[in-house]
Short mmCIF file of C-alpha atoms in Angstrom, two decimals:
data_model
loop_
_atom_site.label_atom_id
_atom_site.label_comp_id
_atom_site.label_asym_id
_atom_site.label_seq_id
_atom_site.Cartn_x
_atom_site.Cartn_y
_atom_site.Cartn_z
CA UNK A 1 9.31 7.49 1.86
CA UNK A 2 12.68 6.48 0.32
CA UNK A 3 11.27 5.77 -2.96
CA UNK A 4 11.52 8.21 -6.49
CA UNK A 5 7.57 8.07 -7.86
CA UNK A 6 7.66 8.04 -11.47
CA UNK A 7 6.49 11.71 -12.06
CA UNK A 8 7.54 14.48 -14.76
CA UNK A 9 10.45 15.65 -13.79
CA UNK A 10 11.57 19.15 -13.69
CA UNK A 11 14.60 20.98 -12.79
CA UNK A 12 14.31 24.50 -10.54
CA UNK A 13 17.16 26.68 -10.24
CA UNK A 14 17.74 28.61 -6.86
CA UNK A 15 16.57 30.03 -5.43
CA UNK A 16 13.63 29.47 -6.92
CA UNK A 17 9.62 28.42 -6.27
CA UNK A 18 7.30 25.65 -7.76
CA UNK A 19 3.48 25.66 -7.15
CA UNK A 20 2.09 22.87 -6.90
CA UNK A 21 -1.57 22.33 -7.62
CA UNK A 22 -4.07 20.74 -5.03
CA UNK A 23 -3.77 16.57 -5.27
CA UNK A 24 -1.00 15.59 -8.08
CA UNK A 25 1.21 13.69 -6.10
CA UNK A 26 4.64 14.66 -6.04
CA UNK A 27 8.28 14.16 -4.85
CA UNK A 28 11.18 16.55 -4.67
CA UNK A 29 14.97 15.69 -4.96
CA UNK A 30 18.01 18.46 -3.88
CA UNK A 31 20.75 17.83 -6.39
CA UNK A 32 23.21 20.72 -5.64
CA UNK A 33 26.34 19.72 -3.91
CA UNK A 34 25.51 22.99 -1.59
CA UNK A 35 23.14 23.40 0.99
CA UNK A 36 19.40 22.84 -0.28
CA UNK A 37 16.64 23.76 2.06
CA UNK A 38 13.22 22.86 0.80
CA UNK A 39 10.02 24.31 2.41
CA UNK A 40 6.39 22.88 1.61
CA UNK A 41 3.56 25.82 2.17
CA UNK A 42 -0.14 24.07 2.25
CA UNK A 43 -3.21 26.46 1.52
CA UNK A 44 -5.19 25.68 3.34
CA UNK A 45 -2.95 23.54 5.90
CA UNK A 46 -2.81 19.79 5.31
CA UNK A 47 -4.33 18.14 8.89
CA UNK A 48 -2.08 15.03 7.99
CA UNK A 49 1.17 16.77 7.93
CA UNK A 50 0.10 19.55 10.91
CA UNK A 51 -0.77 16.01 12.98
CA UNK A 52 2.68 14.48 12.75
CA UNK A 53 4.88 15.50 16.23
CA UNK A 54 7.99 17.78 14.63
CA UNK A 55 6.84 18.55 11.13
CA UNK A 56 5.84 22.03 11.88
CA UNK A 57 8.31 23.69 13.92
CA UNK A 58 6.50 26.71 14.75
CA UNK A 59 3.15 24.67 15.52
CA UNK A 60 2.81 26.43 19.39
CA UNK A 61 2.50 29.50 17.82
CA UNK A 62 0.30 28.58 15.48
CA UNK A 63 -1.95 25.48 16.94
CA UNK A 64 -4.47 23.78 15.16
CA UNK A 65 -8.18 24.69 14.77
CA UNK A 66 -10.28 22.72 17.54
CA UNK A 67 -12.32 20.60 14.68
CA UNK A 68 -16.25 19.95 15.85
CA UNK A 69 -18.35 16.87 15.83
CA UNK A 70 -19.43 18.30 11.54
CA UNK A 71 -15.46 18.23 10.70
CA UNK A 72 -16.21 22.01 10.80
CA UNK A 73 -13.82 24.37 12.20
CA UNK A 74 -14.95 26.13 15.46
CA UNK A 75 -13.61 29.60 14.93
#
């Protein structure tokens, strides 16, 4: 997505954290000249994000739930 959403916009310093509640889309810009590393924590994962090849790069140690026939995780 290379397009800004027209959102409320609000300015973090760093290092710093923003929660996010459940649904509200969002977008996030780094405007320091320096190095800006930005790191997205779902709870509980997001399935469309954990699905994409090389979007979580420690996904063999932590696979994904084998979902049953219900949507239901089998545990």
């Amino acid at each position: 997505m290379g397009e800004w959403r027209n959102d409320d916009h609000e300015s973090c310093g760093s290092p710093s954290i923003a929660v996010i509640p459940p649904r509200p889309f969002h977008t996030s810009q780094a405007i320091d000249p320096k190095l800006n590393i930005l790191v997205d924590i779902f709870c509980p994962p997001r399935v469309d994000f954990s699905a994409k090849p090389g979007w979580v790069l420690n996904a063999d140690d932590y696979p994904m739930p084998v979902q049953t026939a219900a949507g239901k995780s089998a545990a």
